[in-house]
Amino acid sequence: MDYSGTGNEKAVAAADLNRVHIGQTVSFQPDEFTVVFGRIGAIARKEGGVTIALEGVEGSGGLQSSYSLPAAQDVYVQPDILTNTESTIKDLFGKVQDNLRGHKGDQKPDAP
């Protein structure tokens, strides 16, 4: 299996994860047979790697609650909904402004 996230996820190297990512939904492939989906509860950096602890997994039918990953391994982060919404609103506002600038009002044809 070769997991590379979904279309809307952003790839982040495990070494680049920081406190901003805590609470975000992620997916990653810790080994060749497993793909993990979960919410980051904690991140621990150690020499040569990163450990990700998942929220709400403790005692859930034998699922691991933490995974050690190589620093260079990609972890796929779901986009932040607020940031995406803000970007969309700014883009739409910019288009409206451009349309208003290009609109010269009601133009009547010259009378013969």
Tab-separated table of N, CA and C in Angstrom:
chain	number	residue	atom	x	y	z
A	1	MET	N	0.855	-1.173	0.000
A	1	MET	CA	0.000	0.000	0.000
A	1	MET	C	0.900	1.235	0.000
A	2	ASP	N	0.522	2.208	-0.811
A	2	ASP	CA	1.300	3.449	-0.882
A	2	ASP	C	0.347	4.620	-0.740
A	3	TYR	N	0.124	5.066	0.493
A	3	TYR	CA	-0.856	6.112	0.785
A	3	TYR	C	-0.244	7.488	0.581
A	4	SER	N	-0.985	8.358	-0.117
A	4	SER	CA	-0.487	9.721	-0.338
A	4	SER	C	-1.554	10.767	-0.055
A	5	GLY	N	-2.403	10.501	0.904
A	5	GLY	CA	-3.412	11.475	1.307
A	5	GLY	C	-4.553	11.563	0.315
A	6	THR	N	-5.491	12.451	0.609
A	6	THR	CA	-6.602	12.706	-0.302
A	6	THR	C	-6.395	14.070	-0.943
A	7	GLY	N	-7.240	14.406	-1.870
A	7	GLY	CA	-7.077	15.637	-2.629
A	7	GLY	C	-7.061	16.919	-1.829
A	8	ASN	N	-7.751	16.947	-0.698
A	8	ASN	CA	-7.817	18.196	0.061
A	8	ASN	C	-6.835	18.251	1.234
A	9	GLU	N	-6.075	17.206	1.453
A	9	GLU	CA	-5.117	17.196	2.558
A	9	GLU	C	-3.781	17.789	2.123
A	10	LYS	N	-3.091	18.389	3.080
A	10	LYS	CA	-1.776	18.980	2.816
A	10	LYS	C	-0.701	18.091	3.442
A	11	ALA	N	0.310	17.757	2.655
A	11	ALA	CA	1.416	16.931	3.168
A	11	ALA	C	2.342	17.795	4.019
A	12	VAL	N	2.659	17.297	5.213
A	12	VAL	CA	3.583	17.964	6.130
A	12	VAL	C	4.562	16.906	6.622
A	13	ALA	N	5.859	17.185	6.538
A	13	ALA	CA	6.852	16.247	7.072
A	13	ALA	C	6.642	16.121	8.578
A	14	ALA	N	6.778	14.922	9.098
A	14	ALA	CA	6.569	14.696	10.537
A	14	ALA	C	7.415	15.653	11.375
A	15	ALA	N	8.642	15.933	10.936
A	15	ALA	CA	9.528	16.834	11.683
A	15	ALA	C	8.994	18.263	11.738
A	16	ASP	N	8.114	18.630	10.798
A	16	ASP	CA	7.566	19.994	10.760
A	16	ASP	C	6.293	20.153	11.573
A	17	LEU	N	5.801	19.068	12.148
A	17	LEU	CA	4.616	19.171	13.001
A	17	LEU	C	4.983	19.935	14.268
A	18	ASN	N	4.059	20.780	14.732
A	18	ASN	CA	4.298	21.545	15.958
A	18	ASN	C	2.979	21.738	16.695
A	19	ARG	N	2.974	22.576	17.715
A	19	ARG	CA	1.782	22.719	18.558
A	19	ARG	C	0.569	23.232	17.792
A	20	VAL	N	0.776	23.898	16.664
A	20	VAL	CA	-0.343	24.369	15.844
A	20	VAL	C	-1.165	23.186	15.323
A	21	HIS	N	-0.522	22.050	15.126
A	21	HIS	CA	-1.187	20.878	14.564
A	21	HIS	C	-1.968	20.051	15.592
A	22	ILE	N	-1.780	20.333	16.874
A	22	ILE	CA	-2.492	19.579	17.906
A	22	ILE	C	-3.991	19.846	17.765
A	23	GLY	N	-4.761	18.778	17.741
A	23	GLY	CA	-6.214	18.884	17.573
A	23	GLY	C	-6.660	18.756	16.126
A	24	GLN	N	-5.726	18.800	15.181
A	24	GLN	CA	-6.100	18.681	13.778
A	24	GLN	C	-6.226	17.212	13.372
A	25	THR	N	-7.073	16.978	12.395
A	25	THR	CA	-7.268	15.632	11.862
A	25	THR	C	-6.173	15.339	10.851
A	26	VAL	N	-5.571	14.167	10.983
A	26	VAL	CA	-4.458	13.782	10.110
A	26	VAL	C	-4.645	12.358	9.614
A	27	SER	N	-3.876	12.022	8.604
A	27	SER	CA	-3.772	10.641	8.148
A	27	SER	C	-2.314	10.394	7.787
A	28	PHE	N	-1.884	9.149	7.952
A	28	PHE	CA	-0.498	8.795	7.628
A	28	PHE	C	-0.398	7.282	7.545
A	29	GLN	N	0.701	6.834	6.982
A	29	GLN	CA	0.947	5.407	6.824
A	29	GLN	C	2.169	5.023	7.651
A	30	PRO	N	1.979	4.471	8.862
A	30	PRO	CA	3.107	4.148	9.724
A	30	PRO	C	3.906	2.926	9.274
A	31	ASP	N	3.275	2.043	8.500
A	31	ASP	CA	3.973	0.873	7.956
A	31	ASP	C	3.305	0.517	6.631
A	32	GLU	N	3.816	-0.489	5.958
A	32	GLU	CA	3.318	-0.776	4.615
A	32	GLU	C	1.907	-1.363	4.582
A	33	PHE	N	1.370	-1.763	5.732
A	33	PHE	CA	0.056	-2.405	5.768
A	33	PHE	C	-1.034	-1.557	6.413
A	34	THR	N	-0.684	-0.411	6.997
A	34	THR	CA	-1.627	0.346	7.815
A	34	THR	C	-1.719	1.795	7.368
A	35	VAL	N	-2.939	2.320	7.329
A	35	VAL	CA	-3.167	3.756	7.156
A	35	VAL	C	-3.951	4.198	8.382
A	36	VAL	N	-3.500	5.269	9.004
A	36	VAL	CA	-4.107	5.763	10.240
A	36	VAL	C	-4.820	7.083	9.957
A	37	PHE	N	-6.033	7.209	10.503
A	37	PHE	CA	-6.790	8.456	10.456
A	37	PHE	C	-7.105	8.814	11.892
A	38	GLY	N	-6.836	10.035	12.299
A	38	GLY	CA	-7.126	10.420	13.671
A	38	GLY	C	-6.863	11.880	13.920
A	39	ARG	N	-7.040	12.265	15.178
A	39	ARG	CA	-6.831	13.648	15.604
A	39	ARG	C	-5.608	13.678	16.514
A	40	ILE	N	-4.679	14.592	16.239
A	40	ILE	CA	-3.442	14.662	17.025
A	40	ILE	C	-3.743	15.165	18.430
A	41	GLY	N	-3.318	14.380	19.414
A	41	GLY	CA	-3.457	14.759	20.820
A	41	GLY	C	-2.159	15.310	21.376
A	42	ALA	N	-1.034	14.820	20.873
A	42	ALA	CA	0.280	15.274	21.342
A	42	ALA	C	1.323	14.916	20.290
A	43	ILE	N	2.397	15.695	20.284
A	43	ILE	CA	3.524	15.458	19.378
A	43	ILE	C	4.794	15.473	20.218
A	44	ALA	N	5.610	14.452	20.067
A	44	ALA	CA	6.888	14.401	20.777
A	44	ALA	C	8.001	14.247	19.749
A	45	ARG	N	8.961	15.154	19.794
A	45	ARG	CA	10.126	15.038	18.913
A	45	ARG	C	11.231	14.346	19.683
A	46	LYS	N	11.886	13.425	19.001
A	46	LYS	CA	13.049	12.782	19.594
A	46	LYS	C	14.079	12.620	18.493
A	47	GLU	N	15.271	12.310	18.859
A	47	GLU	CA	16.331	12.195	17.863
A	47	GLU	C	15.944	11.192	16.784
A	48	GLY	N	15.940	11.658	15.555
A	48	GLY	CA	15.668	10.792	14.424
A	48	GLY	C	14.208	10.534	14.125
A	49	GLY	N	13.293	11.111	14.896
A	49	GLY	CA	11.893	10.844	14.612
A	49	GLY	C	10.924	11.670	15.419
A	50	VAL	N	9.659	11.372	15.195
A	50	VAL	CA	8.571	12.092	15.844
A	50	VAL	C	7.549	11.056	16.298
A	51	THR	N	7.001	11.244	17.488
A	51	THR	CA	5.926	10.387	17.958
A	51	THR	C	4.647	11.201	17.983
A	52	ILE	N	3.605	10.639	17.365
A	52	ILE	CA	2.294	11.279	17.350
A	52	ILE	C	1.357	10.460	18.218
A	53	ALA	N	0.738	11.115	19.208
A	53	ALA	CA	-0.276	10.469	20.043
A	53	ALA	C	-1.638	10.942	19.551
A	54	LEU	N	-2.540	10.010	19.369
A	54	LEU	CA	-3.865	10.343	18.870
A	54	LEU	C	-4.854	10.531	20.010
A	55	GLU	N	-5.779	11.459	19.833
A	55	GLU	CA	-6.837	11.713	20.820
A	55	GLU	C	-7.904	10.644	20.731
A	56	GLY	N	-8.447	10.252	21.863
A	56	GLY	CA	-9.624	9.407	21.901
A	56	GLY	C	-9.447	7.967	21.463
A	57	VAL	N	-8.233	7.480	21.390
A	57	VAL	CA	-8.001	6.121	20.914
A	57	VAL	C	-7.779	5.151	22.075
A	58	GLU	N	-7.356	5.649	23.198
A	58	GLU	CA	-7.051	4.809	24.358
A	58	GLU	C	-8.202	3.857	24.656
A	59	GLY	N	-7.925	2.560	24.676
A	59	GLY	CA	-8.923	1.559	24.997
A	59	GLY	C	-9.946	1.302	23.897
A	60	SER	N	-9.609	1.612	22.662
A	60	SER	CA	-10.561	1.452	21.548
A	60	SER	C	-10.258	0.194	20.744
A	61	GLY	N	-10.609	-0.929	21.255
A	61	GLY	CA	-10.521	-2.175	20.509
A	61	GLY	C	-9.156	-2.523	19.961
A	62	GLY	N	-8.124	-2.312	20.720
A	62	GLY	CA	-6.792	-2.727	20.313
A	62	GLY	C	-6.077	-1.787	19.355
A	63	LEU	N	-6.616	-0.597	19.115
A	63	LEU	CA	-5.920	0.366	18.255
A	63	LEU	C	-4.778	1.023	19.010
A	64	GLN	N	-3.690	1.262	18.308
A	64	GLN	CA	-2.573	1.982	18.916
A	64	GLN	C	-2.971	3.424	19.163
A	65	SER	N	-2.467	4.011	20.231
A	65	SER	CA	-2.760	5.415	20.500
A	65	SER	C	-1.593	6.316	20.144
A	66	SER	N	-0.423	5.739	19.841
A	66	SER	CA	0.712	6.567	19.429
A	66	SER	C	1.538	5.834	18.369
A	67	TYR	N	2.179	6.632	17.533
A	67	TYR	CA	2.976	6.094	16.430
A	67	TYR	C	4.284	6.857	16.337
A	68	SER	N	5.375	6.139	16.156
A	68	SER	CA	6.688	6.750	15.930
A	68	SER	C	6.946	6.761	14.429
A	69	LEU	N	7.292	7.927	13.935
A	69	LEU	CA	7.509	8.101	12.499
A	69	LEU	C	8.890	8.689	12.248
A	70	PRO	N	9.498	8.366	11.119
A	70	PRO	CA	10.740	9.028	10.738
A	70	PRO	C	10.464	10.514	10.491
A	71	ALA	N	11.437	11.357	10.760
A	71	ALA	CA	11.263	12.812	10.635
A	71	ALA	C	10.825	13.238	9.240
A	72	ALA	N	11.272	12.543	8.206
A	72	ALA	CA	10.968	12.939	6.831
A	72	ALA	C	9.631	12.398	6.321
A	73	GLN	N	8.971	11.543	7.082
A	73	GLN	CA	7.724	10.950	6.599
A	73	GLN	C	6.614	11.984	6.528
A	74	ASP	N	5.846	11.910	5.444
A	74	ASP	CA	4.718	12.824	5.289
A	74	ASP	C	3.540	12.398	6.148
A	75	VAL	N	2.938	13.411	6.770
A	75	VAL	CA	1.686	13.267	7.499
A	75	VAL	C	0.724	14.190	6.767
A	76	TYR	N	-0.474	13.720	6.495
A	76	TYR	CA	-1.427	14.492	5.702
A	76	TYR	C	-2.427	15.163	6.629
A	77	VAL	N	-2.450	16.498	6.591
A	77	VAL	CA	-3.248	17.306	7.502
A	77	VAL	C	-4.480	17.821	6.772
A	78	GLN	N	-5.642	17.673	7.422
A	78	GLN	CA	-6.871	18.234	6.866
A	78	GLN	C	-6.751	19.753	6.865
A	79	PRO	N	-7.278	20.408	5.842
A	79	PRO	CA	-7.205	21.865	5.821
A	79	PRO	C	-8.007	22.474	6.970
A	80	ASP	N	-7.533	23.593	7.452
A	80	ASP	CA	-8.210	24.333	8.513
A	80	ASP	C	-9.429	25.016	7.890
A	81	ILE	N	-10.615	24.678	8.344
A	81	ILE	CA	-11.848	25.185	7.743
A	81	ILE	C	-11.927	26.707	7.815
A	82	LEU	N	-11.540	27.299	8.938
A	82	LEU	CA	-11.617	28.757	9.064
A	82	LEU	C	-10.679	29.454	8.082
A	83	THR	N	-9.473	28.950	7.941
A	83	THR	CA	-8.513	29.551	7.010
A	83	THR	C	-9.020	29.417	5.582
A	84	ASN	N	-9.551	28.249	5.224
A	84	ASN	CA	-10.071	28.057	3.873
A	84	ASN	C	-11.252	28.977	3.601
A	85	THR	N	-12.150	29.117	4.577
A	85	THR	CA	-13.310	29.985	4.409
A	85	THR	C	-12.873	31.424	4.239
A	86	GLU	N	-11.904	31.858	5.053
A	86	GLU	CA	-11.397	33.225	4.954
A	86	GLU	C	-10.794	33.481	3.573
A	87	SER	N	-10.028	32.534	3.062
A	87	SER	CA	-9.426	32.684	1.736
A	87	SER	C	-10.494	32.766	0.652
A	88	THR	N	-11.522	31.930	0.777
A	88	THR	CA	-12.601	31.942	-0.209
A	88	THR	C	-13.325	33.279	-0.198
A	89	ILE	N	-13.623	33.804	0.977
A	89	ILE	CA	-14.312	35.090	1.086
A	89	ILE	C	-13.454	36.202	0.491
A	90	LYS	N	-12.158	36.200	0.780
A	90	LYS	CA	-11.270	37.218	0.214
A	90	LYS	C	-11.230	37.130	-1.305
A	91	ASP	N	-11.177	35.909	-1.841
A	91	ASP	CA	-11.167	35.729	-3.300
A	91	ASP	C	-12.451	36.262	-3.922
A	92	LEU	N	-13.597	35.916	-3.320
A	92	LEU	CA	-14.879	36.377	-3.849
A	92	LEU	C	-15.000	37.897	-3.753
A	93	PHE	N	-14.565	38.479	-2.662
A	93	PHE	CA	-14.617	39.929	-2.480
A	93	PHE	C	-13.751	40.620	-3.539
A	94	GLY	N	-12.587	40.050	-3.812
A	94	GLY	CA	-11.715	40.602	-4.844
A	94	GLY	C	-12.367	40.565	-6.214
A	95	LYS	N	-13.078	39.486	-6.524
A	95	LYS	CA	-13.768	39.381	-7.812
A	95	LYS	C	-14.893	40.394	-7.915
A	96	VAL	N	-15.636	40.588	-6.817
A	96	VAL	CA	-16.714	41.584	-6.809
A	96	VAL	C	-16.128	42.970	-7.043
A	97	GLN	N	-15.015	43.290	-6.362
A	97	GLN	CA	-14.376	44.590	-6.553
A	97	GLN	C	-13.949	44.787	-8.002
A	98	ASP	N	-13.350	43.751	-8.592
A	98	ASP	CA	-12.924	43.833	-9.996
A	98	ASP	C	-14.117	44.067	-10.914
A	99	ASN	N	-15.225	43.372	-10.651
A	99	ASN	CA	-16.424	43.547	-11.473
A	99	ASN	C	-16.986	44.950	-11.345
A	100	LEU	N	-16.970	45.488	-10.124
A	100	LEU	CA	-17.494	46.841	-9.917
A	100	LEU	C	-16.608	47.887	-10.592
A	101	ARG	N	-15.318	47.675	-10.551
A	101	ARG	CA	-14.399	48.610	-11.213
A	101	ARG	C	-14.595	48.593	-12.727
A	102	GLY	N	-14.870	47.407	-13.261
A	102	GLY	CA	-15.033	47.262	-14.703
A	102	GLY	C	-16.398	47.704	-15.200
A	103	HIS	N	-17.364	47.828	-14.282
A	103	HIS	CA	-18.723	48.214	-14.657
A	103	HIS	C	-18.809	49.730	-14.705
A	104	LYS	N	-19.249	50.274	-15.831
A	104	LYS	CA	-19.294	51.729	-16.002
A	104	LYS	C	-20.717	52.274	-15.897
A	105	GLY	N	-21.583	51.538	-15.277
A	105	GLY	CA	-22.960	51.995	-15.137
A	105	GLY	C	-23.760	51.692	-16.390
A	106	ASP	N	-24.985	52.185	-16.397
A	106	ASP	CA	-25.855	51.968	-17.551
A	106	ASP	C	-25.394	52.856	-18.696
A	107	GLN	N	-25.017	52.261	-19.754
A	107	GLN	CA	-24.592	53.025	-20.917
A	107	GLN	C	-25.705	52.986	-21.944
A	108	LYS	N	-26.145	54.157	-22.365
A	108	LYS	CA	-27.220	54.233	-23.349
A	108	LYS	C	-26.593	54.504	-24.700
A	109	PRO	N	-27.107	53.874	-25.724
A	109	PRO	CA	-26.562	54.149	-27.048
A	109	PRO	C	-26.874	55.580	-27.454
A	110	ASP	N	-25.991	56.130	-28.248
A	110	ASP	CA	-26.191	57.502	-28.743
A	110	ASP	C	-27.448	57.565	-29.593
A	111	ALA	N	-28.240	58.617	-29.384
A	111	ALA	CA	-29.464	58.802	-30.164
A	111	ALA	C	-29.104	59.303	-31.569
A	112	PRO	N	-29.806	58.816	-32.605
A	112	PRO	CA	-29.480	59.253	-33.977
A	112	PRO	C	-29.910	60.647	-34.281
